[in-house]
mmCIF file of C-alpha atoms and ligand atoms in Angstrom:
data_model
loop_
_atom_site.group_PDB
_atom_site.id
_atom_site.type_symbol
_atom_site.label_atom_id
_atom_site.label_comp_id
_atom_site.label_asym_id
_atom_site.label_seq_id
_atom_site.Cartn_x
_atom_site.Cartn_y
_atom_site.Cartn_z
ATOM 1 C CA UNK A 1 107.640 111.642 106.741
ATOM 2 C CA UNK A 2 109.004 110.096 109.384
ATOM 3 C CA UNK A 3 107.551 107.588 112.458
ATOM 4 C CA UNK A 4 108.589 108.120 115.809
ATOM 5 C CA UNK A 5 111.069 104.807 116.114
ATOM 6 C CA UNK A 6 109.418 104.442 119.623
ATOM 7 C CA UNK A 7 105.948 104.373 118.943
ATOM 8 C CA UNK A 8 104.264 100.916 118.786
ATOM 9 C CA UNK A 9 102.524 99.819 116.123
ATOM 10 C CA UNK A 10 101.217 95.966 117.436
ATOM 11 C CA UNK A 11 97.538 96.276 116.395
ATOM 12 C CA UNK A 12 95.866 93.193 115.506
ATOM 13 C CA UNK A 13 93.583 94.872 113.051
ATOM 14 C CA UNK A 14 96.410 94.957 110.467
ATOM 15 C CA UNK A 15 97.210 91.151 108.986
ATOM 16 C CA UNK A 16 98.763 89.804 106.174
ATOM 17 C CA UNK A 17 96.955 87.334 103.548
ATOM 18 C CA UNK A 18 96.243 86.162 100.240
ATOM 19 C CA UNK A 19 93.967 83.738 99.056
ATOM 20 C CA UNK A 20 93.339 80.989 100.819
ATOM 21 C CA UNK A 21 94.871 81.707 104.552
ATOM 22 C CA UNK A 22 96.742 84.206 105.369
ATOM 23 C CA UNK A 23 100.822 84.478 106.526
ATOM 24 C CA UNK A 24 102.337 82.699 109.197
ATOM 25 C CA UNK A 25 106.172 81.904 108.839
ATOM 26 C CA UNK A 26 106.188 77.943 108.012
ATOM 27 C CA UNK A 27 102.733 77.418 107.750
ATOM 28 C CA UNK A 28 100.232 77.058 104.447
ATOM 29 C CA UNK A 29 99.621 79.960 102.384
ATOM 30 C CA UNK A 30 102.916 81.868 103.224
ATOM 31 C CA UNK A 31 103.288 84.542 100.814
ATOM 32 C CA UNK A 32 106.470 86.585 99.637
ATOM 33 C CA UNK A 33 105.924 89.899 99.780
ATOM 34 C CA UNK A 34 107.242 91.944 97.275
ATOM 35 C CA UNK A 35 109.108 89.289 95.152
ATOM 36 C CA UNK A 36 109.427 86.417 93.028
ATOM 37 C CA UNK A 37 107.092 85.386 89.805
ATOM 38 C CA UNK A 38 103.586 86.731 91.821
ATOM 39 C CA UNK A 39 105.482 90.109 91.772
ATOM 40 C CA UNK A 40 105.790 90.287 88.202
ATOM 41 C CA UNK A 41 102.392 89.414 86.946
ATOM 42 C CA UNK A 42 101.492 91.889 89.473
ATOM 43 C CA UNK A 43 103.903 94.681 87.308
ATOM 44 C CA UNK A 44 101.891 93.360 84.222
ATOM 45 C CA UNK A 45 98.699 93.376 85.881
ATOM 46 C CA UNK A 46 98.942 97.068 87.310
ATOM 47 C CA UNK A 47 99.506 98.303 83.781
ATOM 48 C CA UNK A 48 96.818 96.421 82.164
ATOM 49 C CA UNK A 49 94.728 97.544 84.349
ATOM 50 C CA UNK A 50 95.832 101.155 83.560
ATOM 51 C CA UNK A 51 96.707 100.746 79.796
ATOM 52 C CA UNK A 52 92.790 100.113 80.224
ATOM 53 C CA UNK A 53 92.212 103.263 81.650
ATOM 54 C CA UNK A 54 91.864 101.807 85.176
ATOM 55 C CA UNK A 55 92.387 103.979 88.313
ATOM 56 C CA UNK A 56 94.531 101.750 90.800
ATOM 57 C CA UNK A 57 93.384 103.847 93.661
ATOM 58 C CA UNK A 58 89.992 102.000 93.628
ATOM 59 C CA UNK A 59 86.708 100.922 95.946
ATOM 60 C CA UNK A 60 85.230 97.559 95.517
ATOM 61 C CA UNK A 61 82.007 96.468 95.559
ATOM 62 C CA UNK A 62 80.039 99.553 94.607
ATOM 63 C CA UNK A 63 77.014 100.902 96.670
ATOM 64 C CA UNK A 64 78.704 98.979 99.776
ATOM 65 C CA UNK A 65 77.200 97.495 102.869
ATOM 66 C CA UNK A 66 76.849 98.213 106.476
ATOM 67 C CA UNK A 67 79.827 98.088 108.294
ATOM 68 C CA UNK A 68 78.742 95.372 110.245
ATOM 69 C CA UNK A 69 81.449 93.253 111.966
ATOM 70 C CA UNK A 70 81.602 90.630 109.115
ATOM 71 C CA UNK A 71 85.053 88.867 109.424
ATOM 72 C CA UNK A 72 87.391 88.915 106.671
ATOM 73 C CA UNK A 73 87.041 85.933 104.631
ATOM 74 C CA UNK A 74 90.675 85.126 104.677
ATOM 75 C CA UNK A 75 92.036 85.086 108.098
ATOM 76 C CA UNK A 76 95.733 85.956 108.515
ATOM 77 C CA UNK A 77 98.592 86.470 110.830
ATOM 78 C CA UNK A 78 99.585 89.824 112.599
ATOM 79 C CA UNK A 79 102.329 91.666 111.122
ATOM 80 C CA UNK A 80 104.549 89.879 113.554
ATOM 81 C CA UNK A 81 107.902 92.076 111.912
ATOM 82 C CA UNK A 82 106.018 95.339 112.449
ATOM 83 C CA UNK A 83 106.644 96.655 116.536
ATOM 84 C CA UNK A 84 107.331 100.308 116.454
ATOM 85 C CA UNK A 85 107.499 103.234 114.107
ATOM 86 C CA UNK A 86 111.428 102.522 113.293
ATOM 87 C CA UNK A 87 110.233 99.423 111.371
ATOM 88 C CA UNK A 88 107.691 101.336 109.556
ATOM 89 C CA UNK A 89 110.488 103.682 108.683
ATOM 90 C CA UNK A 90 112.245 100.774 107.100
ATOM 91 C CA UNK A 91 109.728 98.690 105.453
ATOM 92 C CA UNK A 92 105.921 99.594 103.699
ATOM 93 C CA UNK A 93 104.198 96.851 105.102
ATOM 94 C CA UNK A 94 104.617 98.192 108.501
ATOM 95 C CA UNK A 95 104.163 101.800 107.151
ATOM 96 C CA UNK A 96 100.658 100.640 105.687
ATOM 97 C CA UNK A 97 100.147 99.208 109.608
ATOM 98 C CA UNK A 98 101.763 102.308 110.741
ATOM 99 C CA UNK A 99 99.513 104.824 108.503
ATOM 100 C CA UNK A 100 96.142 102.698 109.572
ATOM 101 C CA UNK A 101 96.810 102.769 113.332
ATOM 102 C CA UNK A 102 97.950 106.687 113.335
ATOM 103 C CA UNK A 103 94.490 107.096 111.122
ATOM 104 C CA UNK A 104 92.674 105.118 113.849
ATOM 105 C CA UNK A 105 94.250 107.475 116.394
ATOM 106 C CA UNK A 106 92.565 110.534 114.496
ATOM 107 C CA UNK A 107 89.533 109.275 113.514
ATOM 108 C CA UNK A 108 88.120 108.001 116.595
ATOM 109 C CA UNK A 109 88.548 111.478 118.163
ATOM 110 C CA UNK A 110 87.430 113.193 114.789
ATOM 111 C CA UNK A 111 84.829 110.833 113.434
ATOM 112 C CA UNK A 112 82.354 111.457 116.384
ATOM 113 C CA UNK A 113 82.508 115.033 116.628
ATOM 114 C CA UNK A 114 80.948 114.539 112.901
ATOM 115 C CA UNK A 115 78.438 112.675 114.467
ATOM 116 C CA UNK A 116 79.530 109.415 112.871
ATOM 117 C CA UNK A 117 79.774 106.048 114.753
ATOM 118 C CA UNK A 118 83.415 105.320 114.813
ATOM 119 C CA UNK A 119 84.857 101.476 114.122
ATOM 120 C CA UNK A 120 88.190 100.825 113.026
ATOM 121 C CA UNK A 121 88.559 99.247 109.731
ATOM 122 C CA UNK A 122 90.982 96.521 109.333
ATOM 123 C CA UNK A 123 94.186 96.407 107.454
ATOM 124 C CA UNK A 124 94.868 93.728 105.194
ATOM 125 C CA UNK A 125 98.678 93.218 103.554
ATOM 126 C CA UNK A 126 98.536 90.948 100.367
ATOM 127 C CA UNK A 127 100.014 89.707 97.492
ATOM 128 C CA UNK A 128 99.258 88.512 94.142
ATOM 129 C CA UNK A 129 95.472 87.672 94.952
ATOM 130 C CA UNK A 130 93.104 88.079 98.219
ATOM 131 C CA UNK A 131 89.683 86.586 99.294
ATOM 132 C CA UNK A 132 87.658 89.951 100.289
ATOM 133 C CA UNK A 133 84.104 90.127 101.700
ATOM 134 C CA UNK A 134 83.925 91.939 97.929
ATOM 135 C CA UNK A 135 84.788 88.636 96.402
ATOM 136 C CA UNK A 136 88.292 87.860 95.068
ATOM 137 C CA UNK A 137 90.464 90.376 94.217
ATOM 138 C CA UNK A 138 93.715 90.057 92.510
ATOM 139 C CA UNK A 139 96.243 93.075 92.785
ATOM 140 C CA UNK A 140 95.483 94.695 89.246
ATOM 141 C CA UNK A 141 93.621 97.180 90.993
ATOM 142 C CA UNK A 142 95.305 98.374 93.440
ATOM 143 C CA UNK A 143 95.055 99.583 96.726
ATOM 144 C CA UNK A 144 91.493 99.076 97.569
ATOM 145 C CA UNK A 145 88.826 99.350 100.081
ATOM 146 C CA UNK A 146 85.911 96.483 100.759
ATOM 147 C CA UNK A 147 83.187 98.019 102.470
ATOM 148 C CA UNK A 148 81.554 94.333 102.808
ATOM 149 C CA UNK A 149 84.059 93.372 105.622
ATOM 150 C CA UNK A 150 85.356 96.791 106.565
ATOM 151 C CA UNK A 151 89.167 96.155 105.353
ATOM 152 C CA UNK A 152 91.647 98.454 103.978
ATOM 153 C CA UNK A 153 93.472 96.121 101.156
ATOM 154 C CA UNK A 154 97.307 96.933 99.626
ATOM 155 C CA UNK A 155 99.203 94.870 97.792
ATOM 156 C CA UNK A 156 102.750 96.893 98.816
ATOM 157 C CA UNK A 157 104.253 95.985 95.468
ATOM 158 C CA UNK A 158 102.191 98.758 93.774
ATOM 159 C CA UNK A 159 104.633 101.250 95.818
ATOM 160 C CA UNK A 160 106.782 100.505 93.299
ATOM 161 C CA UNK A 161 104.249 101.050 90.710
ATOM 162 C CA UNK A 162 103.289 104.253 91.704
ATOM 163 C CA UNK A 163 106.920 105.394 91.343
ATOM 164 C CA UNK A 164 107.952 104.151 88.678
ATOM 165 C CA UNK A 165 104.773 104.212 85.726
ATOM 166 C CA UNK A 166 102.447 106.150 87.743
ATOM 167 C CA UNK A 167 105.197 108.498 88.559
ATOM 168 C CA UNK A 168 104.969 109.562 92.281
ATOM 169 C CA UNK A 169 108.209 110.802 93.526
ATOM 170 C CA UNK A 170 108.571 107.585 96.122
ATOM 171 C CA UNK A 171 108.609 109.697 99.137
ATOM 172 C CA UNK A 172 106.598 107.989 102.172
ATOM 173 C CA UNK A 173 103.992 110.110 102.234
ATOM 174 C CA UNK A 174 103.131 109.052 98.898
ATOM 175 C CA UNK A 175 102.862 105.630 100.293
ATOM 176 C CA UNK A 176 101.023 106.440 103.236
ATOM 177 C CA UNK A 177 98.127 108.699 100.946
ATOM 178 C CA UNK A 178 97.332 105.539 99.540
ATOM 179 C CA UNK A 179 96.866 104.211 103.036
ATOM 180 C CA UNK A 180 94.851 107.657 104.169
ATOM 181 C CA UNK A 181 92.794 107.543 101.053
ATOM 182 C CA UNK A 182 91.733 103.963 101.593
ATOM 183 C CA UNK A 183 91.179 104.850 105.207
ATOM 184 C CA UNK A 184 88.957 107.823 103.898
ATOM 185 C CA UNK A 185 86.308 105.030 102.264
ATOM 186 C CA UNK A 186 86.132 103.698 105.564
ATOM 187 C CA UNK A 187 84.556 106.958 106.878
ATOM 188 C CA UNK A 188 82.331 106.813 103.929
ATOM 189 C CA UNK A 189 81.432 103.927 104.422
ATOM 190 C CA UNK A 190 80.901 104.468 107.958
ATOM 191 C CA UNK A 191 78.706 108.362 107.061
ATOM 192 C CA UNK A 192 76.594 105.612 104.954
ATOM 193 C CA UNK A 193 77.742 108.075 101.646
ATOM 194 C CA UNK A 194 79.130 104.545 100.112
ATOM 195 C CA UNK A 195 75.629 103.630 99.666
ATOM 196 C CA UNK A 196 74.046 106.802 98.611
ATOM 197 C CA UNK A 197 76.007 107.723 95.306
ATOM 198 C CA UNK A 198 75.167 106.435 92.115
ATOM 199 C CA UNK A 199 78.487 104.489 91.136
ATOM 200 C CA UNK A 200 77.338 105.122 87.699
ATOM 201 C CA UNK A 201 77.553 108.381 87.944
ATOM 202 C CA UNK A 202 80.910 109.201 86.501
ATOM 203 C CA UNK A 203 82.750 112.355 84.665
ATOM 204 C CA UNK A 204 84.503 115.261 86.499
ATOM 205 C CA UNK A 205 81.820 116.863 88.378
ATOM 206 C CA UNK A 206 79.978 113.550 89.113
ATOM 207 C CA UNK A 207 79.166 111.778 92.060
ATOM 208 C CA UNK A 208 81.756 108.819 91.487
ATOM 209 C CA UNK A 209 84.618 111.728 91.279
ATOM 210 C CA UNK A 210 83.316 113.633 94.169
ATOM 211 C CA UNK A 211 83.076 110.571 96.207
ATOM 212 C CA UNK A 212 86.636 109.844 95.032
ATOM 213 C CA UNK A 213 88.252 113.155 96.283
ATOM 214 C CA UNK A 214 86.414 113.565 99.329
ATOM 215 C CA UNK A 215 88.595 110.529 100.264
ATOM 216 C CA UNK A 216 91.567 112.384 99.067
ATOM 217 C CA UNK A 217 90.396 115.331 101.414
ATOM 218 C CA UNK A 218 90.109 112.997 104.038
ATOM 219 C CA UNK A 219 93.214 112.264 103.564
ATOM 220 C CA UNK A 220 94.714 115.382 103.730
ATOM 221 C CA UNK A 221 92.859 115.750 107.077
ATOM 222 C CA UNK A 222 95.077 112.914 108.071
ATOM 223 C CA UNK A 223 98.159 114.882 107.079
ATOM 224 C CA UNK A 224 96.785 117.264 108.882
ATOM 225 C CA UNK A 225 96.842 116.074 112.160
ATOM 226 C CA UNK A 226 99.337 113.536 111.609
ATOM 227 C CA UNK A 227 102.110 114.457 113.861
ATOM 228 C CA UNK A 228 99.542 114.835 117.109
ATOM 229 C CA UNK A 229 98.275 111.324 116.225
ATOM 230 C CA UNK A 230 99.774 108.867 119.499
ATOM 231 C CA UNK A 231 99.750 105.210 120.198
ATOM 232 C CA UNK A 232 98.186 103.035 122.684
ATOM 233 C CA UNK A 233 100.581 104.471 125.278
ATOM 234 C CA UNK A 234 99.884 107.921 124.526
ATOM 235 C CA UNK A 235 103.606 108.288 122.250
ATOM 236 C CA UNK A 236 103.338 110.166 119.369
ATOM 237 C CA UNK A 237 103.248 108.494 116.399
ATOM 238 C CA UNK A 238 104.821 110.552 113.499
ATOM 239 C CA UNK A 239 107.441 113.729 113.669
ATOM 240 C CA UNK A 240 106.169 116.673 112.154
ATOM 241 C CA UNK A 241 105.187 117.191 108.202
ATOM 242 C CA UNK A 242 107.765 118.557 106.125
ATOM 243 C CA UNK A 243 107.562 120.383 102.713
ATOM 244 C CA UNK A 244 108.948 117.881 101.009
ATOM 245 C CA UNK A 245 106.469 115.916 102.874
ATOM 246 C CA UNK A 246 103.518 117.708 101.342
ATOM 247 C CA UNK A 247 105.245 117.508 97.945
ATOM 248 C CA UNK A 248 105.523 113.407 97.905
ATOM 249 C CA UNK A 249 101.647 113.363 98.847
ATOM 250 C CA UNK A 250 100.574 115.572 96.142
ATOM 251 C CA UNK A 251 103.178 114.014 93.694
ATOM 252 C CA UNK A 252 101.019 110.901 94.267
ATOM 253 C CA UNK A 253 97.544 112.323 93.794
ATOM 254 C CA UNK A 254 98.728 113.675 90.762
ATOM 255 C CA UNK A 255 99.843 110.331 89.465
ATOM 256 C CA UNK A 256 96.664 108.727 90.079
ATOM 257 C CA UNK A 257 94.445 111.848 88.158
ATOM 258 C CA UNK A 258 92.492 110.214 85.476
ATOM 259 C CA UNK A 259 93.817 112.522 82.836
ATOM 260 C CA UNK A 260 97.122 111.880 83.728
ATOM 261 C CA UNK A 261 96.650 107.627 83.611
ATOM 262 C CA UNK A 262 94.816 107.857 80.772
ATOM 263 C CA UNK A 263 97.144 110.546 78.687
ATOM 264 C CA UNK A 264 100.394 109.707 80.172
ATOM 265 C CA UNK A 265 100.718 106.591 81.448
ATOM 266 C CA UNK A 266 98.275 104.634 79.136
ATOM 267 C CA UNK A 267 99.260 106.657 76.047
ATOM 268 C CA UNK A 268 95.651 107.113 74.876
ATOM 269 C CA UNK A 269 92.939 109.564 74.516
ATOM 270 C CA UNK A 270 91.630 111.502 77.848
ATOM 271 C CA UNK A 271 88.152 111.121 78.174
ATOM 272 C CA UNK A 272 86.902 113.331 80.956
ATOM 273 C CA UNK A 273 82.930 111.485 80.816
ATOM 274 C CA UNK A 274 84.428 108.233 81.850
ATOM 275 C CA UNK A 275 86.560 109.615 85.282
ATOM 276 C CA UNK A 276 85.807 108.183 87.947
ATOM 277 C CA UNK A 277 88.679 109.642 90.137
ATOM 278 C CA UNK A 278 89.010 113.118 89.184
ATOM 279 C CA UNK A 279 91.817 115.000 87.532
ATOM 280 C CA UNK A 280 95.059 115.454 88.929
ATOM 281 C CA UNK A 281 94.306 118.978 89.381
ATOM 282 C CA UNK A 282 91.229 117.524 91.257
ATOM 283 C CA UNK A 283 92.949 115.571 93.225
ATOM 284 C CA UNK A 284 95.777 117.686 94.292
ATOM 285 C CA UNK A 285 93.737 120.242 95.632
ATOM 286 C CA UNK A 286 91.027 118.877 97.657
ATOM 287 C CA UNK A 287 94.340 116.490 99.422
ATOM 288 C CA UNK A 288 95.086 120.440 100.035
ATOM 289 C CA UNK A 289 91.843 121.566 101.335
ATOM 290 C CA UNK A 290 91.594 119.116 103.588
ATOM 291 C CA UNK A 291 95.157 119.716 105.025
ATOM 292 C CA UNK A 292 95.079 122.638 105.040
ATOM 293 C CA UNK A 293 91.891 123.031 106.804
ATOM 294 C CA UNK A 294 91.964 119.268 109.131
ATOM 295 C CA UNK A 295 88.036 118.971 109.320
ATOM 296 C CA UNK A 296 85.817 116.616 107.933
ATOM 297 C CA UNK A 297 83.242 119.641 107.161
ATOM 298 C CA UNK A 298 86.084 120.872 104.586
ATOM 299 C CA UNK A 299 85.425 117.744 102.436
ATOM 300 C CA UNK A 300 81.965 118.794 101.602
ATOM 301 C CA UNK A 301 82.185 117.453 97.948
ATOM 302 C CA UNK A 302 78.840 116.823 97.340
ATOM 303 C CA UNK A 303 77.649 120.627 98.971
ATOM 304 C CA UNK A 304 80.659 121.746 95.970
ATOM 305 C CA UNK A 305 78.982 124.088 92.822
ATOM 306 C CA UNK A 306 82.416 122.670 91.722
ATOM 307 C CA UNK A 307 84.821 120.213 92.099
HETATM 308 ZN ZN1 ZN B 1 89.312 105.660 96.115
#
């Protein structure tokens, strides 16, 4: 996957933050992204979290709220380093920036066609720990979306994660499914279906699972239509899909399966009653259906017999 290097990528909607104020070169609160001590107990963290059967590709704060426009609690700087799609080539916390503004491209053109009112989420770049409208969150879980202040949340250290004990081949479109996935809760969130399923509701053919790869599908809609996605000035924002492409995206939904976290990568038993995520056979194929098929009517999970 690769970003046009000419597209720009300045949004404002994507900033960087942890707890208590966000990044700005010099000033308080200035946070190293990707190194240092914080990105160790992050390593540790990440695998506790999935040595406890944890799926890092998670949703906080359950049945969600309106997506009012409720600030972020932290506030934080722009991605100052992030311009154009040659620095999200180079570097994942402009390819998070990169993925949310090419999804924001799509989804205001897709979203209302579904009869959805379309607002773009924000993006929020942390490390180590973040103040969320979903309370504080520290970066054991993951990737996450907080439907409280309508914010897309990834700590980019778990790229590394995802490669190396989750076992995703590394590619970027791994990294950007993440993004997509996230982005798909948005949608939800935005449809109102955040608030209608029963978050107790778990096991493979239950609502918490079906919500779960419906954002996967969404995803794949994303893929879809990735390459005609453009910037503010109308210059497309990604080249083409490849195979190989494809393969890193489903190489990543199959790392974050519940059957394969909690066989493989935890070492314990598989117990389908508790998924909340889905298999990775799940997950792989509705990423498929919907990009194979691009439209938000493919990701009927909930109309499914099966999932
Ligand atoms: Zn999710």
């Amino acid at each position: 996957m690769t970003f046009n290097p000419n597209a720009e990528i300045r949004s404002d909607n994507v900033s960087r933050g942890g707890s208590g104020g966000g990044f700005r070169p010099g000033g308080r609160g200035g946070i190293a992204i990707g190194g240092g001590a914080g990105g160790c107990l992050l390593l540790v963290l990440v695998l506790v979290y999935a040595l406890m059967g944890g799926n890092p590709l998670d949703l906080l704060g359950g049945g969600g709220a309106a997506p009012q426009q409720q600030e972020p609690v932290a506030e934080g700087g722009r991605l100052q380093e992030c311009e154009t799609g040659a620095d999200a080539n180079e570097r994942d916390d402009c390819l998070v920036q990169a993925t949310v503004e090419s999804a924001d491209s799509l989804w205001s053109q897709l979203a209302p066609d579904s009869g959805i009112r379309f607002q773009e989420p924000r993006g929020r770049v942390f490390s180590g720990q973040a103040q969320t409208g979903c309370g504080a969150a520290s970066a054991d879980v993951g990737p996450f979306y907080c439907p409280a202040d309508s914010t897309i949340y990834v700590d980019v250290s778990f790229y590394q994660q995802l490669e190396q004990h989750f076992g995703a081949d590394g590619g970027q479109l791994a990294k950007a499914y993440v993004v997509a996935h996230e982005y798909g809760h948005h949608i939800q969130n935005l449809e109102g279906t955040l608030t209608r399923v029963d978050h107790n509701d778990t096991g493979p053919q239950g609502a918490m699972v079906r919500l779960e790869l419906q954002a996967d599908c969404y995803a794949g809609v994303w893929a879809h239509h990735a390459s005609d996605t453009v910037d503010d000035e109308g210059v497309p924002m990604l080249e083409p899909l490849t195979r190989e492409d494809v393969a890193s995206a489903l190489s990543a939904a199959s790392a974050v399966g519940d059957d394969h976290i909690q066989g493989e990568v935890a070492g314990g038993q598989v117990i389908p009653d508790t998924w909340t995520h889905g298999s990775s056979e799940q997950r792989q194929g509705w990423f498929m259906r919907g990009y194979e098929k691009g439209t938000v009517a493919a990701c009927d999970t909930f109309a499914a017999d099966q999932v």
